Short mmCIF file of C-alpha atoms and ligand atoms in Angstrom, two decimals:
data_model
loop_
_atom_site.label_atom_id
_atom_site.label_comp_id
_atom_site.label_asym_id
_atom_site.label_seq_id
_atom_site.Cartn_x
_atom_site.Cartn_y
_atom_site.Cartn_z
CA MET L 19 0.00 0.00 0.00
CA SER L 20 1.27 3.49 -0.92
CA SER L 21 2.18 5.76 1.92
CA VAL L 22 0.57 9.19 2.22
CA ILE L 23 1.57 12.63 3.46
CA ALA L 24 0.07 13.19 6.91
CA PRO L 25 -1.49 16.64 7.41
CA THR L 26 0.05 19.32 9.58
CA PRO L 27 -3.06 20.96 11.09
CA ASP L 28 -2.74 24.71 10.65
CA GLY L 29 -5.20 26.00 13.25
CA VAL L 30 -8.04 26.64 10.82
CA ASP L 31 -8.53 22.95 10.08
CA GLN L 32 -7.77 21.33 13.45
CA TYR L 33 -11.46 20.31 13.99
CA PHE L 34 -11.40 18.33 10.75
CA TRP L 35 -8.31 16.24 11.54
CA ASP L 36 -9.50 15.72 15.13
CA GLY L 37 -12.71 14.35 13.58
CA VAL L 38 -10.79 12.15 11.18
CA ALA L 39 -8.96 10.55 14.11
CA ARG L 40 -12.42 9.55 15.46
CA LYS L 41 -13.64 8.57 11.96
CA GLN L 42 -16.02 11.51 11.89
CA PHE L 43 -16.28 13.48 8.65
CA LEU L 44 -16.94 17.06 9.78
CA LEU L 45 -17.86 20.19 7.86
CA GLN L 46 -17.56 23.71 9.21
CA LYS L 47 -20.90 25.51 9.52
CA CYS L 48 -21.60 29.17 10.29
CA SER L 49 -23.54 29.40 13.57
CA ALA L 50 -25.23 32.61 12.43
CA CYS L 51 -26.46 31.90 8.89
CA GLY L 52 -25.89 28.16 8.58
CA ALA L 53 -23.64 28.37 5.50
CA LEU L 54 -21.26 25.43 5.13
CA ARG L 55 -17.70 26.26 4.19
CA GLN L 56 -15.19 23.83 2.76
CA PRO L 57 -12.29 24.54 2.92
CA PRO L 58 -12.86 26.30 6.24
CA ALA L 59 -12.17 29.91 7.13
CA PRO L 60 -12.16 31.85 10.42
CA MET L 61 -14.97 34.16 9.20
CA CYS L 62 -18.15 33.49 7.22
CA SER L 63 -17.94 35.07 3.75
CA GLU L 64 -21.75 35.19 3.59
CA CYS L 65 -22.49 37.08 6.83
CA ASN L 66 -19.06 37.77 8.39
CA ALA L 67 -19.92 35.97 11.64
CA LEU L 68 -17.00 34.51 13.58
CA GLU L 69 -19.00 31.84 15.44
CA TRP L 70 -19.01 28.40 13.86
CA GLU L 71 -19.83 24.80 14.64
CA THR L 72 -19.36 21.47 12.92
CA GLN L 73 -21.84 19.29 11.11
CA GLU L 74 -21.16 15.62 10.43
CA ALA L 75 -21.48 14.92 6.70
CA THR L 76 -23.51 11.96 5.44
CA GLY L 77 -20.55 10.80 3.36
CA ARG L 78 -22.70 10.54 0.25
CA ALA L 79 -21.32 12.36 -2.79
CA LYS L 80 -20.97 12.38 -6.56
CA VAL L 81 -17.75 12.53 -8.58
CA TYR L 82 -17.40 16.00 -10.11
CA SER L 83 -13.91 15.60 -11.60
CA TRP L 84 -11.13 13.02 -11.42
CA LEU L 85 -7.65 12.06 -12.54
CA VAL L 86 -5.22 9.20 -12.27
CA SER L 87 -1.87 10.19 -10.86
CA HIS L 88 1.17 8.14 -11.69
CA HIS L 89 4.14 10.24 -10.91
CA PRO L 90 6.88 7.61 -10.59
CA THR L 91 7.75 8.65 -7.04
CA GLU L 92 6.03 8.39 -3.69
CA PRO L 93 3.28 8.97 -2.64
CA ASP L 94 1.75 7.59 -5.81
CA ALA L 95 4.11 4.81 -6.80
CA ASP L 96 0.86 2.90 -7.25
CA PRO L 97 -1.53 4.93 -9.40
CA ARG L 98 -3.95 6.89 -7.27
CA ILE L 99 -7.34 8.24 -8.31
CA ILE L 100 -7.90 11.81 -7.13
CA VAL L 101 -11.45 13.18 -7.24
CA VAL L 102 -13.26 16.46 -6.70
CA LEU L 103 -16.56 15.49 -5.07
CA ASP L 104 -19.90 17.22 -4.84
CA LEU L 105 -20.92 16.29 -1.30
CA GLU L 106 -24.63 15.76 -0.70
CA GLU L 107 -24.49 18.84 1.57
CA GLY L 108 -23.68 21.04 -1.44
CA VAL L 109 -19.96 21.70 -0.97
CA ARG L 110 -16.94 20.41 -2.89
CA PHE L 111 -14.30 18.16 -1.34
CA VAL L 112 -11.05 16.73 -2.75
CA ALA L 113 -10.34 13.09 -1.85
CA ASN L 114 -9.53 9.71 -3.39
CA LEU L 115 -11.64 7.06 -5.06
CA VAL L 116 -10.93 3.50 -3.92
CA GLU L 117 -12.32 0.07 -4.81
CA CYS L 118 -13.07 1.31 -8.31
CA ASN L 119 -11.83 0.20 -11.75
CA LEU L 120 -10.53 2.95 -14.00
CA ALA L 121 -13.07 2.02 -16.66
CA ASP L 122 -15.93 2.58 -14.23
CA ILE L 123 -15.08 6.17 -13.29
CA ARG L 124 -17.42 8.79 -14.70
CA PHE L 125 -18.71 12.24 -13.87
CA GLY L 126 -21.66 11.97 -11.51
CA LEU L 127 -20.68 8.54 -10.18
CA PRO L 128 -22.40 8.11 -6.77
CA VAL L 129 -19.89 7.35 -4.01
CA GLU L 130 -19.86 6.87 -0.25
CA LEU L 131 -17.40 7.49 2.54
CA THR L 132 -15.05 4.79 3.77
CA TRP L 133 -12.09 5.12 6.14
CA VAL L 134 -8.68 3.80 5.13
CA GLU L 135 -5.49 3.70 7.19
CA TYR L 136 -2.25 4.31 5.27
CA PRO L 137 1.42 4.30 6.26
CA SER L 138 2.58 7.89 6.68
CA MET L 139 5.53 9.37 4.79
CA ASN L 140 6.28 11.99 7.40
CA ARG L 141 5.03 10.55 10.72
CA GLU L 142 5.64 7.41 12.76
CA ALA L 143 1.92 6.74 13.22
CA PRO L 144 -0.27 5.59 10.34
CA GLN L 145 -2.70 8.13 8.86
CA ILE L 146 -6.44 7.54 8.54
CA LEU L 147 -8.03 9.31 5.57
CA PRO L 148 -11.60 9.76 4.40
CA GLN L 149 -11.82 7.89 1.09
CA PHE L 150 -14.76 7.24 -1.22
CA ARG L 151 -16.01 4.16 -3.07
CA PRO L 152 -18.80 3.58 -5.58
CA THR L 153 -22.14 2.89 -3.92
CA GLY L 154 -23.30 0.67 -6.75
CA ASP L 155 -26.44 2.80 -7.19
CA ALA L 156 -27.48 4.20 -10.53
CA ALA L 157 -26.75 7.92 -10.91
CA MET E 25 -12.65 54.68 -18.89
CA THR E 26 -11.53 57.48 -16.62
CA LYS E 27 -8.17 59.17 -16.91
CA ARG E 28 -7.11 57.34 -13.77
CA SER E 29 -7.15 53.89 -15.43
CA LEU E 30 -3.82 52.31 -16.28
CA SER E 31 -4.31 52.70 -20.02
CA ASP E 32 -1.18 54.23 -21.65
CA GLN E 33 0.10 55.50 -18.30
CA ALA E 34 3.37 53.53 -18.44
CA ALA E 35 5.80 52.16 -21.01
CA ILE E 36 8.30 49.32 -21.08
CA VAL E 37 11.63 50.83 -22.09
CA GLY E 38 14.18 48.14 -21.30
CA ILE E 39 14.39 44.34 -21.40
CA GLY E 40 17.20 41.98 -20.48
CA GLN E 41 17.78 38.28 -19.96
CA THR E 42 20.43 35.69 -19.24
CA GLU E 43 20.78 32.51 -21.26
CA PHE E 44 18.13 29.86 -20.55
CA SER E 45 19.55 26.55 -19.38
CA LYS E 46 19.04 23.55 -17.12
CA ASN E 47 22.03 24.32 -14.93
CA SER E 48 23.14 27.95 -14.77
CA GLY E 49 26.10 27.25 -12.49
CA ARG E 50 25.57 30.45 -10.53
CA SER E 51 23.33 31.87 -7.83
CA GLU E 52 19.79 33.11 -8.38
CA LEU E 53 20.92 36.54 -7.13
CA GLN E 54 23.61 36.66 -9.81
CA LEU E 55 21.08 35.71 -12.51
CA ALA E 56 18.81 38.50 -11.23
CA ALA E 57 21.67 41.00 -11.29
CA GLU E 58 22.82 40.03 -14.79
CA ALA E 59 19.33 40.21 -16.30
CA SER E 60 18.56 43.48 -14.48
CA LEU E 61 21.75 45.16 -15.65
CA ALA E 62 21.01 44.12 -19.24
CA ALA E 63 17.50 45.63 -18.98
CA ILE E 64 18.79 48.88 -17.45
CA ARG E 65 21.41 49.27 -20.18
CA ASP E 66 18.83 48.42 -22.87
CA ALA E 67 16.83 51.37 -21.55
CA GLY E 68 19.89 53.59 -21.83
CA LEU E 69 19.91 54.12 -18.07
CA ASP E 70 22.46 53.81 -15.30
CA PRO E 71 21.62 51.60 -12.29
CA SER E 72 21.51 54.75 -10.16
CA ASP E 73 18.47 55.89 -12.22
CA ILE E 74 16.39 52.96 -10.88
CA ASP E 75 14.29 54.00 -7.87
CA GLY E 76 11.64 51.28 -7.79
CA MET E 77 11.68 47.47 -7.82
CA ALA E 78 9.18 44.61 -8.03
CA THR E 79 9.30 40.84 -8.29
CA PHE E 80 7.38 37.74 -7.16
CA THR E 81 6.93 36.77 -3.51
CA LEU E 82 8.46 33.46 -4.65
CA ASP E 83 11.69 35.10 -5.89
CA SER E 84 14.64 34.26 -3.66
CA SER E 85 16.66 37.41 -4.38
CA ASP E 86 16.59 39.98 -1.61
CA GLU E 87 15.95 43.59 -2.67
CA LEU E 88 18.80 45.01 -0.61
CA LEU E 89 21.30 42.50 -1.96
CA LEU E 90 20.20 43.23 -5.51
CA MET E 91 20.52 46.99 -4.88
CA ARG E 92 24.01 46.40 -3.53
CA SER E 93 24.94 44.27 -6.53
CA LEU E 94 23.62 46.63 -9.20
CA GLY E 95 24.49 49.89 -7.47
CA LEU E 96 20.94 51.20 -6.99
CA GLN E 97 21.54 54.21 -4.75
CA GLU E 98 18.04 54.90 -3.37
CA VAL E 99 14.81 52.98 -3.89
CA ASN E 100 11.54 54.81 -3.16
CA TYR E 101 9.01 52.07 -3.97
CA TRP E 102 9.13 48.30 -3.84
CA SER E 103 6.56 45.55 -3.96
CA ARG E 104 6.06 41.86 -4.61
CA ALA E 105 3.33 39.94 -6.38
CA PRO E 106 1.73 36.89 -4.73
CA PHE E 107 1.01 33.53 -6.38
CA GLY E 108 2.90 31.69 -9.12
CA GLY E 109 2.79 32.49 -12.83
CA ALA E 110 -0.04 34.98 -12.36
CA GLY E 111 2.53 37.12 -10.56
CA ALA E 112 4.18 37.91 -13.90
CA ASN E 113 1.35 40.18 -14.97
CA THR E 114 0.92 41.58 -11.45
CA THR E 115 4.53 42.80 -11.17
CA ILE E 116 4.11 44.82 -14.38
CA MET E 117 0.81 46.22 -13.12
CA GLN E 118 2.45 47.27 -9.85
CA ALA E 119 5.29 48.88 -11.78
CA ALA E 120 2.91 50.72 -14.11
CA ALA E 121 0.85 51.99 -11.17
CA ALA E 122 4.00 53.07 -9.33
CA VAL E 123 5.41 55.19 -12.14
CA ALA E 124 1.98 56.53 -13.18
CA SER E 125 1.31 57.70 -9.62
CA GLY E 126 4.71 59.30 -9.27
CA ALA E 127 5.78 57.02 -6.42
CA CYS E 128 8.97 56.44 -8.39
CA LYS E 129 10.42 57.20 -11.81
CA HIS E 130 12.03 54.04 -13.16
CA MET E 131 10.81 50.62 -12.02
CA LEU E 132 12.92 47.48 -12.33
CA VAL E 133 10.97 44.20 -12.56
CA TRP E 134 12.92 40.94 -12.39
CA ARG E 135 12.40 37.20 -12.04
CA ALA E 136 15.35 34.83 -11.76
CA PHE E 137 15.67 31.27 -10.58
CA ASN E 138 17.43 27.96 -10.89
CA GLU E 139 14.13 26.20 -11.38
CA ARG E 140 15.78 23.08 -12.81
CA SER E 141 19.07 22.82 -10.97
CA GLY E 142 17.72 24.26 -7.69
CA HIS E 143 14.20 24.19 -6.21
CA ARG E 144 11.81 22.57 -8.71
CA PHE E 145 8.28 24.00 -8.45
CA GLY E 146 6.79 21.13 -10.43
CA GLN E 147 7.85 18.56 -7.85
CA PRO E 148 5.55 17.43 -5.02
CA GLN E 149 5.13 20.07 -2.34
CA ASP E 150 6.92 19.66 0.95
CA PRO E 151 4.49 18.47 3.62
CA GLY E 152 3.16 21.11 5.94
CA THR E 153 4.74 24.10 4.25
CA THR E 154 1.78 26.34 3.59
CA VAL E 155 -1.65 26.87 5.13
CA GLY E 156 -4.34 25.22 3.04
CA TRP E 157 -2.29 22.35 1.60
CA ASN E 158 -3.77 19.87 4.10
CA TRP E 159 -6.85 19.66 1.89
CA TYR E 160 -4.74 18.33 -0.99
CA LEU E 161 -1.38 16.80 0.00
CA PRO E 162 -2.72 13.82 1.99
CA PHE E 163 -4.84 12.88 -1.04
CA GLY E 164 -1.85 13.01 -3.37
CA LEU E 165 -2.81 16.29 -5.05
CA ASP E 166 0.68 17.67 -4.75
CA THR E 167 1.87 19.09 -8.08
CA PRO E 168 0.66 21.88 -10.38
CA ALA E 169 0.12 19.29 -13.15
CA LYS E 170 -2.41 17.41 -11.03
CA ILE E 171 -3.98 20.49 -9.50
CA TYR E 172 -4.75 22.03 -12.89
CA SER E 173 -5.83 18.73 -14.42
CA LEU E 174 -8.96 18.42 -12.29
CA THR E 175 -10.20 21.56 -14.03
CA PHE E 176 -8.95 20.53 -17.47
CA GLN E 177 -10.98 17.30 -17.17
CA ARG E 178 -14.27 19.19 -16.95
CA TYR E 179 -13.23 21.40 -19.87
CA MET E 180 -12.36 18.32 -21.97
CA ASP E 181 -15.64 16.64 -21.09
CA ARG E 182 -17.73 19.69 -21.91
CA TYR E 183 -16.38 20.03 -25.44
CA GLY E 184 -15.27 16.47 -26.19
CA PHE E 185 -11.58 17.42 -26.35
CA THR E 186 -8.86 14.78 -26.00
CA ASN E 187 -5.22 14.84 -25.02
CA GLU E 188 -4.36 14.40 -28.70
CA ASP E 189 -6.31 17.57 -29.49
CA PHE E 190 -4.20 19.50 -26.99
CA GLY E 191 -1.05 18.07 -28.60
CA HIS E 192 -1.48 20.47 -31.50
CA TYR E 193 -0.30 23.34 -29.28
CA PRO E 194 3.06 21.82 -28.19
CA VAL E 195 3.79 21.08 -31.86
CA VAL E 196 3.32 24.78 -32.68
CA ALA E 197 5.33 25.94 -29.65
CA ARG E 198 8.24 23.69 -30.54
CA LYS E 199 8.05 24.72 -34.20
CA HIS E 200 8.38 28.37 -33.13
CA ALA E 201 11.16 27.58 -30.64
CA ALA E 202 13.04 25.71 -33.36
CA THR E 203 13.88 29.02 -35.08
CA ASN E 204 14.61 31.00 -31.88
CA PRO E 205 18.30 30.67 -30.94
CA ALA E 206 17.54 31.79 -27.37
CA ALA E 207 15.12 28.88 -26.88
CA TRP E 208 16.17 25.75 -25.02
CA PHE E 209 14.48 23.71 -27.76
CA TYR E 210 16.16 25.62 -30.61
CA GLU E 211 16.25 23.44 -33.74
CA ARG E 212 14.31 20.66 -31.98
CA PRO E 213 10.74 20.58 -33.33
CA ILE E 214 8.34 17.74 -32.47
CA THR E 215 5.48 15.98 -34.23
CA LEU E 216 2.03 15.09 -32.94
CA GLU E 217 3.26 11.50 -32.90
CA ASP E 218 6.11 12.48 -30.55
CA HIS E 219 3.52 14.11 -28.31
CA GLN E 220 1.32 11.04 -28.27
CA ASN E 221 4.33 8.81 -27.55
CA SER E 222 5.43 10.86 -24.54
CA ARG E 223 4.50 9.37 -21.16
CA TRP E 224 1.43 10.21 -19.16
CA ILE E 225 1.99 12.68 -16.35
CA VAL E 226 -1.69 12.83 -15.42
CA GLU E 227 -3.93 10.32 -17.17
CA PRO E 228 -5.98 11.02 -19.30
CA ILE E 229 -5.15 14.70 -19.41
CA LEU E 230 -1.46 15.61 -19.63
CA ARG E 231 1.50 13.94 -21.26
CA LEU E 232 5.10 14.97 -20.68
CA LEU E 233 5.12 17.18 -23.81
CA ASP E 234 2.07 19.13 -22.54
CA CYS E 235 4.09 20.43 -19.59
CA CYS E 236 6.23 23.55 -19.49
CA GLN E 237 9.96 23.19 -19.09
CA GLU E 238 11.92 23.54 -15.91
CA SER E 239 14.52 26.21 -16.59
CA ASP E 240 17.37 28.17 -15.03
CA GLY E 241 17.59 31.81 -16.00
CA GLY E 242 16.74 35.42 -15.29
CA VAL E 243 14.72 38.11 -17.08
CA ALA E 244 14.09 41.77 -16.28
CA LEU E 245 12.25 44.84 -17.55
CA VAL E 246 12.41 48.58 -16.94
CA ILE E 247 9.18 50.60 -16.83
CA THR E 248 8.66 54.35 -16.75
CA THR E 249 6.15 57.03 -17.78
CA PRO E 250 5.30 57.68 -21.47
CA GLU E 251 6.83 61.18 -21.17
CA ARG E 252 10.23 59.90 -20.04
CA ALA E 253 10.05 57.02 -22.52
CA LYS E 254 10.12 59.45 -25.45
CA ASP E 255 13.73 60.36 -24.75
CA MET E 256 15.01 56.82 -24.40
CA PRO E 257 16.94 54.85 -27.04
CA LYS E 258 14.59 51.95 -27.83
CA PRO E 259 11.13 52.43 -29.35
CA PRO E 260 8.91 52.73 -26.27
CA VAL E 261 6.28 50.01 -25.81
CA SER E 262 3.13 51.38 -24.23
CA ILE E 263 1.11 49.37 -21.76
CA ARG E 264 -2.22 49.99 -23.49
CA GLY E 265 -4.06 48.24 -20.67
CA ILE E 266 -3.32 45.81 -17.84
CA VAL E 267 -5.67 43.90 -15.53
CA ASP E 268 -5.82 41.21 -12.88
CA ALA E 269 -8.96 39.26 -11.90
CA GLN E 270 -8.85 37.07 -8.80
CA LEU E 271 -12.21 35.60 -7.74
CA ILE E 272 -13.58 34.53 -4.37
CA HIS E 273 -13.20 30.88 -3.33
CA GLY E 274 -9.87 30.40 -5.05
CA HIS E 275 -7.83 28.16 -2.76
CA VAL E 276 -4.08 27.43 -2.77
CA MET E 277 -3.63 27.16 -6.55
CA PHE E 278 -6.99 26.84 -8.22
CA ASN E 279 -10.70 27.36 -7.63
CA TYR E 280 -12.54 24.06 -7.32
CA TYR E 281 -15.23 25.78 -5.30
CA GLN E 282 -16.94 27.78 -8.04
CA ASP E 283 -19.90 26.24 -9.87
CA ASP E 284 -18.55 25.30 -13.28
CA LEU E 285 -14.94 24.19 -13.59
CA SER E 286 -15.19 23.77 -17.36
CA ARG E 287 -15.15 27.55 -17.66
CA TYR E 288 -11.99 29.49 -16.70
CA GLU E 289 -13.99 32.29 -15.10
CA GLU E 290 -11.00 34.36 -13.95
CA ASN E 291 -9.76 34.43 -17.53
CA TYR E 292 -13.13 35.57 -18.90
CA ARG E 293 -13.22 38.33 -16.28
CA ALA E 294 -9.67 39.47 -17.09
CA ALA E 295 -10.44 39.51 -20.82
CA SER E 296 -13.58 41.60 -20.52
CA ARG E 297 -11.83 44.10 -18.25
CA LEU E 298 -8.87 44.34 -20.60
CA TRP E 299 -10.97 44.93 -23.73
CA GLU E 300 -13.00 47.51 -21.85
CA MET E 301 -9.91 49.33 -20.59
CA THR E 302 -8.19 49.45 -23.97
CA GLY E 303 -11.19 49.89 -26.26
CA LEU E 304 -9.61 47.11 -28.32
CA GLY E 305 -10.68 43.56 -29.07
CA PRO E 306 -9.23 40.25 -30.23
CA SER E 307 -9.37 41.25 -33.90
CA ASP E 308 -7.08 44.22 -33.13
CA MET E 309 -4.30 41.93 -31.86
CA ASP E 310 -1.48 41.12 -34.27
CA VAL E 311 0.33 38.64 -32.03
CA ALA E 312 -0.20 37.05 -28.60
CA THR E 313 1.89 35.45 -25.92
CA ILE E 314 -0.16 33.14 -23.74
CA TYR E 315 0.99 31.76 -20.38
CA GLU E 316 1.08 28.00 -20.66
CA ASN E 317 2.23 25.93 -17.72
CA PHE E 318 0.27 23.14 -19.48
CA SER E 319 -1.06 23.05 -23.03
CA PRO E 320 -4.84 22.95 -22.29
CA ILE E 321 -4.68 26.42 -20.77
CA VAL E 322 -3.77 27.90 -24.17
CA PHE E 323 -7.03 26.58 -25.60
CA MET E 324 -9.03 27.94 -22.66
CA GLN E 325 -7.48 31.40 -23.04
CA LEU E 326 -7.99 31.54 -26.81
CA GLU E 327 -11.69 31.16 -26.00
CA GLY E 328 -11.62 33.45 -22.95
CA TYR E 329 -10.07 36.30 -24.93
CA GLY E 330 -12.55 35.78 -27.76
CA PHE E 331 -10.20 34.71 -30.56
CA CYS E 332 -12.71 31.93 -31.14
CA LYS E 333 -15.94 30.79 -29.52
CA ALA E 334 -16.09 28.52 -26.49
CA GLY E 335 -15.49 24.96 -27.61
CA GLU E 336 -13.94 25.93 -30.96
CA SER E 337 -10.32 26.40 -29.91
CA VAL E 338 -9.15 22.98 -31.05
CA ASP E 339 -10.45 23.54 -34.58
CA PHE E 340 -8.97 27.05 -34.43
CA VAL E 341 -5.51 25.75 -33.57
CA LYS E 342 -5.71 22.86 -36.05
CA ALA E 343 -6.53 25.37 -38.82
CA GLY E 344 -3.16 27.05 -38.25
CA HIS E 345 -4.43 30.36 -36.89
CA ILE E 346 -1.87 30.48 -34.05
CA GLU E 347 1.18 29.71 -36.18
CA LEU E 348 3.55 32.29 -37.61
CA GLY E 349 1.73 33.57 -40.66
CA GLY E 350 -1.65 32.74 -39.11
CA THR E 351 -4.31 35.23 -38.06
CA ILE E 352 -3.02 35.46 -34.46
CA PRO E 353 0.46 33.96 -34.02
CA VAL E 354 0.81 32.70 -30.44
CA ASN E 355 4.12 32.49 -28.61
CA PRO E 356 6.40 33.13 -31.61
CA HIS E 357 9.42 32.62 -29.31
CA GLY E 358 8.25 29.14 -28.37
CA GLY E 359 6.59 30.06 -25.08
CA LEU E 360 7.16 28.31 -21.79
CA LEU E 361 7.14 24.90 -23.47
CA GLY E 362 9.63 25.80 -26.17
CA GLU E 363 11.76 28.75 -25.06
CA ALA E 364 12.04 28.49 -21.26
CA TYR E 365 9.97 28.65 -18.11
CA ILE E 366 10.93 31.87 -16.36
CA HIS E 367 7.60 31.95 -14.57
CA GLY E 368 5.89 33.58 -17.55
CA VAL E 369 7.96 36.77 -17.53
CA ASN E 370 9.86 35.71 -20.65
CA ASN E 371 6.49 35.76 -22.46
CA ILE E 372 6.21 39.48 -21.60
CA LEU E 373 9.67 40.15 -23.04
CA GLU E 374 8.57 38.53 -26.30
CA GLY E 375 5.54 40.85 -26.42
CA VAL E 376 7.92 43.82 -26.07
CA ARG E 377 10.24 42.55 -28.84
CA GLN E 378 7.28 42.03 -31.19
CA ILE E 379 6.09 45.63 -30.74
CA ARG E 380 9.64 46.97 -31.12
CA GLY E 381 10.01 44.91 -34.29
CA GLU E 382 13.13 43.15 -33.02
CA ALA E 383 11.86 39.60 -32.41
CA THR E 384 13.60 36.62 -33.97
CA ASN E 385 10.29 35.30 -35.27
CA GLN E 386 8.89 38.75 -35.97
CA VAL E 387 5.26 39.26 -36.92
CA GLU E 388 5.61 41.97 -39.56
CA GLY E 389 4.27 45.35 -38.52
CA ALA E 390 2.83 44.17 -35.19
CA GLU E 391 0.96 47.11 -33.63
CA HIS E 392 -0.72 45.32 -30.72
CA ALA E 393 0.37 42.33 -28.68
CA LEU E 394 -1.79 40.54 -26.13
CA VAL E 395 0.24 39.16 -23.23
CA ALA E 396 -2.23 36.76 -21.60
CA GLY E 397 -1.49 35.46 -18.13
CA GLY E 398 -4.55 33.44 -17.14
CA ARG E 399 -6.07 35.54 -14.38
CA GLY E 400 -4.53 38.69 -15.74
CA GLY E 401 -3.22 40.14 -18.94
CA MET E 402 -2.02 43.20 -20.77
CA VAL E 403 -2.04 44.72 -24.21
CA LEU E 404 1.23 46.19 -25.44
CA GLY E 405 1.30 48.64 -28.33
CA LYS E 406 3.42 51.18 -30.15
CA ALA E 407 3.60 54.38 -28.13
ZN1 LIG F 27 -22.67 33.10 8.04
#
């Protein structure tokens, strides 16, 4: 299994990686107007409120764009499928598609969240990542 | 537009460059100093005449050390442009605004790096270097080639374009570079077959020959007011208009968070602002240089600037319009794929040479040159 780069939480995204460690897929939500923001920010661009909370995502999404990366060095010595997802909640999220044949990838493919633990390139401990796999449903 | 706009308020009066290589054998500061001195002399100035300086935030050369090397006695304005290749246009805009406002008289703009023998921007990012990368690096989205490709995919899908379609641009770029002695790929043209035989970098979007070079080298320009430019030795090149257009929800290197990724919205915004500022349009352009880290972005910008309709750029390129002798020759020097990758600034120098009439692959009688930089751009013209 390929190893991955573990994140270095930067203060704005700490809640997300704390959630990942508990296998919770969290989105940042404005406490004032309810707007979801991904990637997160310290202030809501819709209403400028500073207060925010988290909302656990359903993990259901559709593939918006994708590519196969085969740069001949780590971390993608084995080809890796990178996707931009439209989450059911209405925000975009970049992740990986797993358990999927190349020939089966298409725009709009319905996918669901799964958690995968990878060796880390830059940490002793392994890194859990939110990954996505086809649900098998029709689009 | 009002008198305060940046239309014809500044002129490019000097250009200079080092050789373009894969291993310069000297420091980035020395490359910056050599290119800058060449530009200052081209303008007929002495280093002590320079009182303003601008470069990229990513440039490693320190202003004070460059002053000390060149002999700049007193600098009254300096600035840096954020971001990668989009910074090329921004530095010129900062320089134009600085001289037009009177903040300084003669601005030096430079960009110099050992981008092949030193730090390679195209390589995977170092973990944990910059805020925001956590949303991409753990998922393997770690190089510009991959980051841009997620957008290119939607563009390809929308219009049915293939990687082979995009291969027509690298063939043109290398054909132009083949007759430019300053180009790394001088006398080394390629065929579409060579393009299709080059390895995948990002399947099914980019092959090796779709990607810009990694280069060592330095380039520089000198910018002043139109009044001062009249008394200088080279034919002044007026900045007829210059714009930047950054849109909300851009993140780290691209904007996956706007509705439709098949449309390069920043480019459409920049184009409409530029045509409005100059009162000119695509049919007024005699030549264009187009920033191309990767070949698909040439096709997107041909559409964004209105040289052809959305979805028609592949047919437009296949018909020969962007070749020397075509209706709008693009990157006659070979561009970033064929000449060198000096972060897009070498494309600006080519625009200046075309308007001066001193380019190697000169477009006869060029009056207007578009220098397109993705999220920004400028029109250069005879003063
Ligand atoms: Zn809000």
